[in-house]
Coordinates of C-alpha atoms in Angstrom, one line a residue:
M71 CA -105.2 -60.8 33.0
N72 CA -103.6 -58.2 34.7
T73 CA -103.0 -60.5 37.7
L74 CA -101.7 -62.9 35.4
L75 CA -99.1 -60.7 33.6
I76 CA -98.1 -59.2 37.2
A77 CA -97.5 -62.9 38.3
L78 CA -95.5 -63.7 35.2
V79 CA -93.3 -60.7 35.9
S80 CA -92.8 -61.7 39.4
L81 CA -92.0 -65.1 38.3
L82 CA -89.3 -63.7 35.9
A83 CA -87.8 -61.4 38.4
A84 CA -87.4 -64.4 40.9
V85 CA -85.4 -66.2 38.2
A86 CA -83.4 -63.6 37.5
N87 CA -82.4 -63.0 41.2
A88 CA -81.5 -66.7 41.3
V89 CA -79.5 -66.4 38.7
A90 CA -77.6 -63.6 40.5
V91 CA -77.4 -65.5 43.9
D92 CA -75.9 -68.5 42.0
T93 CA -73.3 -66.6 40.2
A94 CA -72.0 -64.8 43.5
A95 CA -70.5 -68.3 44.4
G96 CA -68.4 -68.5 41.5
P97 CA -68.2 -70.0 38.1
F98 CA -71.4 -71.5 36.8
L99 CA -73.4 -73.3 34.1
Q100 CA -77.3 -73.2 34.3
Q101 CA -79.4 -75.0 31.8
V102 CA -82.7 -73.2 31.1
D103 CA -84.2 -75.7 28.6
N104 CA -83.1 -78.1 26.0
E105 CA -81.3 -75.4 23.8
T106 CA -80.7 -72.5 26.2
W107 CA -78.0 -72.2 28.9
I108 CA -76.6 -69.6 31.0
L109 CA -72.6 -69.4 32.0
G110 CA -70.6 -67.1 33.8
N111 CA -69.5 -66.1 37.1
D112 CA -69.9 -63.2 39.5
L113 CA -68.5 -60.6 37.0
W114 CA -70.2 -61.7 33.6
N115 CA -72.8 -64.0 32.2
M116 CA -74.0 -65.2 28.8
T117 CA -77.0 -66.7 27.4
Q118 CA -76.0 -69.6 24.9
Q119 CA -78.7 -70.4 22.5
R120 CA -78.4 -73.5 19.9
T121 CA -76.2 -71.5 17.6
Y122 CA -75.4 -68.1 19.1
G123 CA -74.3 -66.8 22.5
V124 CA -76.5 -63.6 23.3
K125 CA -77.1 -61.4 26.0
L126 CA -73.6 -60.9 27.2
M127 CA -74.1 -59.0 30.6
Y128 CA -71.0 -57.2 32.0
K129 CA -71.1 -54.3 34.4
G130 CA -74.7 -54.1 34.2
R131 CA -74.9 -53.8 30.4
D132 CA -76.0 -56.2 27.5
C133 CA -72.8 -56.0 25.4
V134 CA -74.3 -57.9 22.4
G135 CA -77.6 -55.8 22.5
E136 CA -79.1 -56.0 19.0
A137 CA -75.9 -57.6 17.6
V138 CA -75.4 -61.3 16.5
G139 CA -73.3 -62.4 19.5
H140 CA -70.7 -65.5 20.2
Y141 CA -70.6 -68.3 17.6
V142 CA -68.3 -70.8 16.0
S143 CA -68.3 -71.5 12.4
Y144 CA -66.3 -72.8 9.4
N145 CA -65.8 -72.1 5.6
G146 CA -68.1 -69.3 6.1
A147 CA -71.2 -68.2 8.1
A148 CA -73.2 -70.8 6.3
S149 CA -71.5 -73.6 8.4
N150 CA -72.2 -72.5 12.0
L151 CA -71.9 -75.1 14.7
N152 CA -75.2 -76.1 16.6
W153 CA -74.8 -77.0 20.2
T154 CA -76.6 -80.2 21.1
S155 CA -75.6 -80.2 25.0
A156 CA -73.5 -78.6 27.5
S157 CA -72.0 -80.1 30.6
I158 CA -69.2 -79.3 33.1
V159 CA -66.4 -81.7 32.3
A160 CA -63.9 -80.7 34.9
Q161 CA -63.5 -78.6 37.7
G162 CA -60.9 -77.6 40.4
T163 CA -58.9 -74.9 42.1
Y164 CA -55.8 -73.4 40.6
Q165 CA -53.8 -70.7 42.6
G166 CA -56.6 -70.3 45.2
R167 CA -59.2 -69.7 42.3
S168 CA -62.0 -72.1 41.6
Y169 CA -62.9 -73.1 38.0
I170 CA -65.3 -75.1 35.8
D171 CA -64.6 -76.4 32.2
V172 CA -67.9 -76.1 30.5
S173 CA -68.0 -77.9 27.3
F174 CA -70.7 -77.3 24.3
T175 CA -71.1 -80.3 22.0
A176 CA -71.6 -80.2 18.3
K177 CA -71.3 -83.0 15.7
E178 CA -68.2 -81.6 14.6
G179 CA -66.7 -81.2 18.2
D180 CA -66.7 -79.4 21.5
M181 CA -66.2 -76.0 22.3
H182 CA -64.9 -75.4 25.8
W183 CA -65.3 -72.4 28.0
V184 CA -63.2 -72.4 31.3
L185 CA -64.4 -70.1 33.8
F186 CA -62.3 -68.8 36.6
S187 CA -63.8 -67.2 39.7
G188 CA -62.9 -63.5 39.7
L189 CA -62.0 -63.3 35.9
A190 CA -63.8 -61.2 33.5
G191 CA -63.9 -63.2 30.4
A192 CA -62.9 -67.0 29.9
Y193 CA -60.4 -69.3 28.5
Q194 CA -61.7 -71.2 25.3
Y195 CA -60.4 -74.2 23.3
F196 CA -62.1 -76.3 20.7
V197 CA -61.6 -80.1 20.2
N198 CA -62.2 -81.8 16.9
H199 CA -64.2 -84.9 16.5
A200 CA -65.6 -84.4 12.9
L201 CA -64.7 -81.3 11.1
P202 CA -64.8 -81.6 7.4
V203 CA -61.7 -80.8 5.2
L204 CA -61.8 -76.9 5.6
G205 CA -59.8 -73.8 5.0
E206 CA -61.2 -71.6 7.3
F207 CA -62.4 -72.0 11.1
R208 CA -63.0 -69.3 13.4
T209 CA -64.7 -68.2 16.8
L210 CA -65.9 -64.7 16.9
W211 CA -67.9 -62.1 18.7
R212 CA -70.3 -59.7 17.1
L213 CA -70.9 -56.9 19.6
D214 CA -72.8 -54.0 20.3
N215 CA -71.6 -51.1 18.2
T216 CA -72.4 -48.2 20.4
T217 CA -70.4 -49.9 23.3
F218 CA -67.5 -51.1 21.3
T219 CA -66.7 -48.2 18.9
T220 CA -62.9 -48.7 18.2
G221 CA -60.6 -51.5 17.0
K222 CA -57.2 -52.5 18.0
T223 CA -54.3 -55.0 16.6
D224 CA -50.7 -54.6 17.0
L225 CA -50.7 -52.7 13.8
R226 CA -53.8 -50.4 14.1
D227 CA -55.9 -48.5 16.7
E228 CA -58.7 -46.5 15.4
L229 CA -62.4 -45.9 15.5
L230 CA -64.2 -48.4 13.4
P231 CA -65.8 -46.8 10.2
P232 CA -69.4 -45.5 10.5
L233 CA -71.9 -47.9 8.8
S234 CA -73.2 -44.7 7.0
E235 CA -70.2 -44.7 4.7
Y236 CA -70.8 -48.1 3.3
L237 CA -72.8 -47.0 0.4
P238 CA -73.9 -49.7 -2.0
E239 CA -73.0 -47.8 -5.2
N240 CA -69.6 -47.3 -3.7
K241 CA -68.8 -51.0 -3.4
V242 CA -65.8 -51.8 -5.5
Q243 CA -65.0 -55.5 -4.6
D244 CA -65.2 -58.1 -1.8
E245 CA -66.1 -56.0 1.5
T246 CA -64.2 -52.9 0.1
W247 CA -66.0 -49.5 -0.5
L248 CA -64.9 -46.0 -2.0
K249 CA -65.4 -43.6 0.6
P250 CA -68.4 -41.1 0.0
D251 CA -65.8 -38.3 -0.3
G252 CA -63.5 -40.1 -2.5
S253 CA -60.5 -39.8 -0.2
G254 CA -59.7 -43.5 0.0
Y255 CA -61.4 -47.1 0.8
I256 CA -63.2 -48.7 3.6
T257 CA -62.0 -52.3 4.0
K258 CA -62.2 -54.8 6.6
Y259 CA -58.8 -56.2 5.5
D260 CA -57.1 -52.9 6.7
F261 CA -57.5 -54.5 10.3
T262 CA -55.2 -57.5 9.3
S263 CA -52.2 -58.2 11.4
W264 CA -49.5 -60.9 11.9
I265 CA -50.5 -63.8 13.7
R266 CA -47.3 -65.1 15.2
T267 CA -46.3 -61.8 16.6
Q268 CA -49.7 -60.6 17.7
T269 CA -50.1 -60.0 21.7
Y270 CA -53.7 -58.9 22.2
Y271 CA -56.4 -57.4 20.2
G272 CA -60.0 -56.5 20.2
V273 CA -62.6 -53.8 20.3
Y274 CA -63.4 -51.4 23.0
G275 CA -65.1 -48.2 23.9
T276 CA -65.7 -46.0 27.0
G277 CA -65.8 -48.2 30.0
F278 CA -65.8 -51.6 27.9
G279 CA -63.3 -53.6 26.2
S280 CA -63.3 -57.1 24.6
W281 CA -59.9 -58.8 24.0
Y282 CA -58.4 -61.9 22.5
I283 CA -55.1 -62.9 24.1
N284 CA -53.5 -65.9 22.2
P285 CA -50.1 -66.9 23.9
G286 CA -49.7 -70.4 22.5
K287 CA -50.0 -70.2 18.8
D288 CA -49.0 -73.8 17.7
Y289 CA -52.4 -74.7 16.9
Y290 CA -52.5 -71.8 14.0
N291 CA -51.8 -72.9 10.5
G292 CA -49.1 -71.2 8.4
N293 CA -45.5 -69.8 9.4
H294 CA -44.1 -66.3 10.1
L295 CA -45.8 -65.0 7.1
K296 CA -49.1 -65.8 8.5
Q297 CA -51.6 -62.9 8.6
E298 CA -55.0 -62.7 9.3
L299 CA -58.2 -60.3 9.5
M300 CA -58.8 -59.7 13.4
I301 CA -61.5 -57.1 13.5
H302 CA -63.9 -55.0 11.6
R303 CA -67.3 -53.6 11.2
E304 CA -70.0 -56.2 10.0
S305 CA -71.2 -54.1 6.8
S306 CA -74.7 -55.4 6.6
T307 CA -75.6 -54.7 10.5
G308 CA -73.0 -52.6 11.9
D309 CA -71.9 -54.9 14.5
A310 CA -68.5 -54.6 15.9
V311 CA -66.9 -58.0 14.8
Q312 CA -63.9 -59.5 16.8
L313 CA -62.6 -62.4 14.7
N314 CA -60.8 -65.4 16.1
M315 CA -59.3 -67.0 12.8
I316 CA -57.7 -69.9 14.3
H317 CA -57.5 -71.6 11.1
G318 CA -57.6 -68.8 8.5
T319 CA -57.0 -68.4 4.5
H320 CA -57.5 -64.7 3.9
F321 CA -54.0 -64.2 2.4
Q322 CA -52.9 -67.8 1.1
A323 CA -53.1 -69.4 -1.9
S324 CA -54.7 -72.6 -0.6
S325 CA -55.1 -74.1 2.7
S326 CA -57.7 -77.2 2.7
D327 CA -56.7 -79.2 5.8
A328 CA -58.0 -82.5 7.3
F329 CA -57.6 -82.7 11.0
A330 CA -57.1 -85.8 13.4
D331 CA -59.9 -86.6 16.1
G332 CA -58.6 -84.8 19.0
K333 CA -56.9 -81.8 17.4
T334 CA -57.0 -78.9 19.8
W335 CA -57.2 -75.2 19.0
G336 CA -56.3 -73.2 22.2
P337 CA -56.7 -72.6 24.8
W338 CA -56.7 -68.6 24.4
L339 CA -58.2 -66.1 26.9
W340 CA -61.2 -63.9 25.8
Y341 CA -60.7 -61.0 28.4
L342 CA -63.3 -58.3 29.3
N343 CA -62.2 -55.1 31.0
D344 CA -63.1 -51.5 31.1
G345 CA -61.4 -50.7 27.8
D346 CA -57.9 -50.0 29.1
K347 CA -55.3 -50.8 26.7
N348 CA -52.5 -51.0 29.2
D349 CA -54.5 -53.5 31.4
A350 CA -55.1 -55.8 28.4
A351 CA -51.3 -55.5 27.6
E352 CA -50.3 -56.4 31.1
R353 CA -52.8 -59.2 31.1
A354 CA -51.2 -60.5 27.8
K355 CA -47.7 -60.5 29.3
E356 CA -48.9 -62.5 32.2
E357 CA -50.6 -65.2 29.7
F358 CA -47.6 -65.5 27.6
A359 CA -45.4 -66.1 30.6
A360 CA -48.1 -68.7 32.0
W361 CA -48.3 -70.8 28.7
P362 CA -48.7 -73.9 28.3
Y363 CA -51.4 -73.6 31.1
P364 CA -50.6 -75.9 34.0
W365 CA -54.4 -76.3 34.7
V366 CA -55.1 -77.9 31.1
E367 CA -56.2 -81.4 31.9
D368 CA -55.2 -83.2 28.8
A369 CA -52.0 -85.5 28.7
G370 CA -51.2 -84.5 24.9
Y371 CA -51.1 -80.9 25.8
H372 CA -48.5 -81.5 28.4
S373 CA -46.6 -84.0 26.2
R374 CA -43.8 -81.4 25.3
G375 CA -40.2 -81.2 24.4
S376 CA -37.8 -78.7 22.8
V377 CA -35.4 -78.5 19.8
K378 CA -32.2 -76.7 19.3
G379 CA -29.5 -76.4 17.0
R380 CA -27.1 -74.2 15.0
L381 CA -27.5 -73.4 11.2
V382 CA -24.2 -73.0 9.3
L383 CA -24.1 -72.1 5.7
S384 CA -22.1 -74.2 3.4
D385 CA -19.6 -71.1 2.9
G386 CA -18.7 -71.2 6.5
R387 CA -21.2 -68.4 7.6
P388 CA -23.6 -68.7 10.6
A389 CA -27.1 -68.4 9.4
A390 CA -27.6 -65.1 11.5
N391 CA -31.3 -64.2 12.2
A392 CA -32.6 -66.9 9.8
A393 CA -36.4 -67.6 9.9
V394 CA -37.0 -71.4 11.6
L395 CA -40.0 -73.6 11.2
L396 CA -40.9 -76.7 12.8
G397 CA -43.7 -77.9 10.6
D398 CA -44.9 -81.0 8.6
D399 CA -42.5 -84.0 8.2
H400 CA -42.1 -84.6 4.5
P401 CA -44.4 -81.7 3.6
N402 CA -46.5 -81.6 0.5
T403 CA -47.4 -78.1 0.7
T404 CA -45.9 -74.6 1.1
A405 CA -44.9 -73.6 4.8
L406 CA -47.5 -70.9 4.9
D407 CA -50.2 -73.6 3.7
M408 CA -49.8 -76.2 6.3
G409 CA -52.4 -76.6 8.8
S410 CA -53.4 -80.0 9.8
G411 CA -51.1 -80.2 13.1
Y412 CA -49.2 -78.0 15.2
Y413 CA -46.6 -75.4 14.0
Y414 CA -43.8 -73.6 15.6
T415 CA -41.7 -70.5 14.5
A416 CA -38.6 -69.1 16.0
Y417 CA -35.4 -67.0 14.5
A418 CA -31.9 -68.0 14.9
D419 CA -29.3 -65.6 16.8
Q420 CA -26.5 -63.8 15.3
N421 CA -24.6 -67.1 15.5
G422 CA -27.1 -69.5 13.7
V423 CA -28.5 -70.8 17.0
F424 CA -32.0 -71.5 17.5
A425 CA -34.2 -72.9 20.3
I426 CA -37.8 -74.0 20.2
N427 CA -39.4 -74.9 23.4
N428 CA -42.8 -76.4 24.5
V429 CA -43.2 -78.4 21.3
R430 CA -45.7 -81.1 21.2
N431 CA -44.4 -84.6 20.9
G432 CA -44.2 -85.8 17.4
T433 CA -42.1 -85.8 14.2
Y434 CA -41.4 -82.7 12.4
G435 CA -39.8 -81.3 9.3
L436 CA -37.3 -78.4 10.1
Q437 CA -37.3 -75.5 7.5
A438 CA -35.2 -72.4 7.5
W439 CA -34.9 -69.5 5.0
S440 CA -33.1 -66.0 5.1
N441 CA -34.8 -63.4 7.1
G442 CA -32.6 -60.8 5.6
S443 CA -30.1 -59.2 7.8
L444 CA -26.4 -60.6 7.4
I445 CA -27.7 -63.3 5.0
A446 CA -30.1 -61.4 2.7
D447 CA -27.9 -62.8 -0.4
V448 CA -28.9 -66.3 0.4
T449 CA -31.5 -67.6 -2.2
T450 CA -31.7 -71.2 -1.0
S451 CA -33.7 -72.6 1.8
L452 CA -33.3 -75.4 4.4
L453 CA -35.3 -78.6 4.8
Q454 CA -34.4 -81.5 7.3
N455 CA -37.1 -84.1 7.8
G456 CA -37.4 -86.7 10.6
V457 CA -36.9 -84.3 13.5
V458 CA -38.3 -86.3 16.5
V459 CA -39.5 -84.6 19.7
G460 CA -40.3 -86.5 22.9
K461 CA -41.9 -85.6 26.0
D462 CA -39.6 -83.8 28.5
Q463 CA -36.7 -84.4 26.2
E464 CA -34.4 -81.9 24.2
T465 CA -33.7 -82.7 20.7
H466 CA -30.2 -81.3 19.8
L467 CA -29.7 -81.4 16.1
G468 CA -26.1 -80.0 16.5
D469 CA -24.6 -78.2 13.5
I470 CA -26.8 -78.3 10.4
T471 CA -25.2 -77.7 7.1
W472 CA -27.3 -75.4 4.9
Q473 CA -26.2 -75.3 1.3
V474 CA -26.0 -72.0 -0.7
S475 CA -25.4 -71.2 -4.3
T476 CA -21.7 -70.9 -5.3
K477 CA -22.4 -68.7 -8.2
K478 CA -21.4 -65.1 -8.6
K479 CA -23.9 -62.5 -8.3
L480 CA -24.2 -60.1 -11.1
F481 CA -26.9 -58.0 -9.2
Q482 CA -29.5 -58.5 -6.4
I483 CA -32.3 -55.9 -5.7
G484 CA -34.0 -56.5 -2.6
D485 CA -33.2 -58.6 0.5
F486 CA -34.1 -62.2 0.3
D487 CA -36.6 -62.5 3.2
R488 CA -40.0 -63.4 1.6
Y489 CA -41.1 -60.0 2.3
S490 CA -41.6 -56.7 0.3
Y491 CA -39.6 -54.8 2.8
G492 CA -37.0 -52.3 1.5
F493 CA -38.9 -51.5 -1.5
L494 CA -41.1 -48.3 -1.9
H495 CA -44.4 -49.0 0.2
G496 CA -43.1 -52.4 1.0
G497 CA -44.5 -53.3 4.7
A498 CA -46.6 -50.1 4.7
P499 CA -49.7 -49.9 7.0
H500 CA -52.6 -52.5 5.2
Q501 CA -54.0 -50.1 2.7
H502 CA -56.4 -50.9 -0.1
A503 CA -55.3 -50.2 -3.7
L504 CA -51.7 -48.8 -2.5
V505 CA -50.1 -51.0 -5.4
A506 CA -52.1 -48.5 -7.9
T507 CA -49.6 -45.9 -7.0
C508 CA -46.7 -47.8 -8.5
P509 CA -45.6 -46.9 -12.0
A510 CA -46.3 -48.7 -15.2
N511 CA -42.8 -48.3 -16.3
L512 CA -39.7 -48.3 -14.3
T513 CA -35.9 -48.4 -14.9
Y514 CA -33.6 -49.6 -12.1
T515 CA -29.7 -48.9 -12.9
V516 CA -27.5 -51.3 -10.7
G517 CA -24.8 -49.2 -8.9
C518 CA -26.9 -46.1 -9.1
S519 CA -30.4 -47.0 -8.1
K520 CA -31.5 -48.1 -4.4
P521 CA -34.4 -50.7 -3.5
I522 CA -36.4 -47.7 -2.6
D523 CA -36.3 -47.0 -6.2
W524 CA -38.2 -50.4 -7.0
C525 CA -41.7 -50.3 -6.1
F526 CA -43.3 -53.2 -3.8
G527 CA -45.8 -54.3 -6.5
Q528 CA -46.5 -54.2 -10.2
T529 CA -50.0 -54.1 -11.4
Y530 CA -50.1 -52.1 -14.8
Q531 CA -48.9 -53.2 -18.4
G532 CA -45.5 -52.0 -19.1
N533 CA -42.0 -52.6 -18.7
W534 CA -39.8 -52.8 -15.5
T535 CA -36.2 -52.7 -16.6
V536 CA -33.1 -53.4 -14.9
R537 CA -29.9 -52.1 -16.5
F538 CA -26.5 -53.7 -15.4
K539 CA -23.0 -53.7 -16.5
V540 CA -21.1 -57.0 -17.3
P541 CA -17.2 -56.4 -17.7
S542 CA -16.7 -59.5 -20.0
V543 CA -18.7 -62.8 -20.4
A544 CA -16.6 -65.6 -19.2
T545 CA -16.4 -69.0 -21.2
D546 CA -17.9 -71.0 -18.5
A547 CA -20.8 -68.3 -17.7
A548 CA -24.1 -70.2 -16.8
P549 CA -26.6 -67.0 -16.1
N550 CA -29.5 -67.9 -13.8
L551 CA -32.1 -65.4 -13.2
I552 CA -33.7 -65.9 -9.5
V553 CA -37.2 -64.2 -9.1
S554 CA -38.7 -64.4 -5.5
L555 CA -42.3 -63.1 -5.1
A556 CA -43.5 -61.9 -1.9
G557 CA -46.9 -62.5 -3.3
Y558 CA -49.0 -62.8 -6.6
S559 CA -52.6 -62.0 -7.0
S560 CA -53.9 -63.6 -10.4
G561 CA -54.9 -61.9 -13.6
A562 CA -51.5 -60.6 -14.3
S563 CA -48.9 -62.0 -16.6
S564 CA -45.5 -61.0 -17.5
S565 CA -42.8 -62.1 -20.1
I566 CA -39.0 -62.0 -18.9
L567 CA -36.3 -60.7 -21.3
A568 CA -32.7 -60.7 -21.3
N569 CA -31.6 -58.2 -23.9
G570 CA -34.9 -58.2 -25.7
A571 CA -34.8 -62.2 -25.8
V572 CA -37.7 -64.1 -23.9
V573 CA -36.1 -66.3 -21.1
G574 CA -39.0 -66.8 -19.0
N575 CA -42.7 -66.1 -18.2
L576 CA -45.1 -65.6 -15.1
T577 CA -48.4 -66.6 -16.6
S578 CA -51.6 -66.1 -14.7
G579 CA -53.2 -69.3 -14.0
A580 CA -50.1 -71.5 -14.5
A581 CA -50.0 -74.4 -11.8
L582 CA -46.6 -72.9 -10.5
L583 CA -47.9 -69.6 -9.8
P584 CA -51.1 -70.1 -7.6
S585 CA -53.0 -66.8 -6.7
D586 CA -53.3 -65.3 -3.3
P587 CA -55.5 -62.2 -2.2
C588 CA -52.5 -60.2 -0.8
L589 CA -52.6 -57.0 -3.3
Y590 CA -56.2 -56.7 -3.6
R591 CA -57.1 -57.3 0.1
S592 CA -54.8 -54.3 1.4
G593 CA -51.4 -56.5 1.8
T594 CA -48.2 -54.6 1.5
A595 CA -45.7 -56.8 3.0
A596 CA -46.3 -60.3 1.8
G597 CA -48.8 -63.2 0.5
E598 CA -47.8 -66.5 -0.7
W599 CA -44.0 -66.8 -1.4
H600 CA -42.9 -68.1 -4.9
L601 CA -39.5 -68.9 -6.0
F602 CA -38.7 -69.0 -10.0
Q603 CA -35.5 -69.6 -11.3
F604 CA -34.8 -69.0 -15.2
P605 CA -31.6 -70.1 -16.5
F606 CA -30.6 -68.8 -20.0
D607 CA -27.7 -68.8 -22.6
K608 CA -24.7 -66.9 -21.9
G609 CA -24.8 -65.7 -25.4
L610 CA -27.5 -63.2 -24.6
L611 CA -25.3 -61.2 -22.3
K612 CA -22.5 -59.0 -23.5
S613 CA -19.6 -56.8 -22.4
G614 CA -21.1 -53.5 -21.2
W615 CA -24.5 -52.5 -20.3
N616 CA -27.4 -55.1 -20.3
E617 CA -31.0 -55.0 -19.5
V618 CA -33.5 -57.6 -17.8
T619 CA -37.2 -56.5 -18.5
F620 CA -40.3 -57.8 -16.9
H621 CA -42.9 -57.0 -19.4
M622 CA -46.3 -57.2 -18.0
T623 CA -48.7 -58.4 -20.8
R624 CA -51.8 -58.7 -18.9
N625 CA -53.1 -56.9 -15.8
T626 CA -56.3 -56.8 -13.6
T627 CA -57.1 -53.9 -11.2
W628 CA -55.2 -54.3 -8.0
H629 CA -53.7 -57.6 -8.9
G630 CA -50.2 -58.3 -10.0
F631 CA -46.8 -59.2 -8.6
M632 CA -45.4 -58.3 -4.9
W633 CA -41.7 -58.5 -5.1
D634 CA -39.2 -60.0 -2.6
S635 CA -36.0 -60.1 -4.5
I636 CA -34.5 -60.4 -8.1
V637 CA -31.1 -62.0 -8.5
L638 CA -28.9 -62.6 -11.6
E639 CA -26.0 -64.9 -11.0
W640 CA -23.5 -66.9 -13.2

C-alpha cells in the first residue's frame, strides 16, 4: 500500500511539473478530463471545472482557496452556466506577444478567455447564442478572504466588513444588517458605483490584487444613470466577491431583455497584480486608450462609425452640457431600462456640440436631456429616431432643435438633471437608511429657502410644503406643476395639493409609477427617473402667498420619493 501511495504521489508531482513546463512557453489550455481544464500562462493558471473556475494560482498562492471561484450566471445563482467543452478558437501575435483565445461552450453561449504571454490576468468576453429573456447577467470571482481583504470602486476604498458582524438576528432586509454595536448598517449595496464612469475596481490585500477594467462600455445596459453593485463580502461564506454585472438591474424599475444570437459582452480585462492601486490605475489608462482592441477577430466588433451634431434649444440657447444617449431606435422602454443592443453615452460641450466615436453599425435613437448646468431649467427631453451609423462613416446630424417650454416659471426647486444633487444628502456616498434622516414635515419658502433646505428623499407620512408668492393671476394663466423624481421605491403614496385642493396623486402600485430599489439599497443620487405633469385650474391660485403641498399618506420604511426637481409654470 505504501509503495502504491508513493507511486501515486510521484505521478501527481510529475503532472504538476509537466504543467509548469508547459506554461513557461506562454499561454496554454490543457484538458484534464471531460469536465476539467487548466488554462493560464507563465504567471498564473486556473483550473476550470464544469461550472466553477477554482485553484487560481498566482505568485505561488491559490487565490481562491476555500472560496467558490469564477463562474457565469444569469437571474441569480440558480442559473449558473455549465461548460461542456473548451478549445482554442484563435491564436496569434500582437505587439510582439503571443496570445490564444480559449472558448468555453455552454448551451447559452461561449465564454472567452484571451490569454497573452506575460499578462497577469486575461481579457474576457461572452458571445450569446441562447440566453433566455433576462434581467441580470454576470461574471464574477469569489476569492479567498484572507488574501483579498479590501474592496475598491471609484467611490469607495475600504476593508470589507468582517463576517462576524453579519448576525442573523440583526438582518433587516435583503443583504443588509444592523451593526452589532448599533452604529449603522452593513450592506453590500454600499459598494455600488456608476457604470459609465468607473475606471477600474476590484478587491486587494497585501501582495495581491484582482481588478476589472472595462474600457468599452457599449455592451452594458442603461444610460448615464446606470449604477451597479461591484464588490462585497458574501454573507454566507465570507468570500471576497468581485462582480462584473454586464447586464444588471439592481437599481432599475425593470429590465427584461431578449438578445440576438451573436450579441457580445466585452472584451474587458481581468487584471492581477500585487495590490498596487496606482499600477491598476495606469493599466486602466492604457486599456481605455487601446479600445476598441485591434486583436479582436470579429468583423462586427470592428464595424464602427461616429456620430456628431449640435443641440440647440428652441429659445436659441445651446444645450450646454446636455446628457446625450445613442440607444434603441423607436424605444419602448426608458433609457435606463434599455438593454438588448449596444449603448453609447456622452455630454455636449458648452456650445451644445457632441461627438460619439466607435459606434457599432446600426440604427439608433438619439436622446438628450438636461444635465443641470446652464440648462438646469429645461424640463423637456429630446428624441430623434433613425440615426444610421455606417462602417468608417461619420454621421453628421447638424443642428438639432430641441423644443422647450414657453411658459413662465413661478418657481423651481432643484436643477433638472435626473439626479438628487443639490438637495440635502443628495449624491452622498451610498449609505443604507440615509433617507430616514429626512423630516416628516418640511416647509420651503421660495425666495428665502435654498435647495439644500429640501431633503433628497421623502419617506415619512407628513406634509412637505412649498410657499410662493403670486403678484396677480393673469386671465390666460394655465398652471402646470412638473414633478421630476430621481427615483421611487414602492410602498409610498402622496396627494398633491394646491392651496388645499388636490391636483394630483403619486400612488404606489400605479402603472405610471414603477418602483426601483434606490432608496432602500443605499442609493442617494438616482434610481429610475420619472416625470409627471399636473395641470390645474388657475382659480386655485391667488394674489399673494400660495402653497403646493406633497401630503404623504402612505409610507414604508426606507421607501419613498427621491427628488430631482419641482417646477410650477403657467
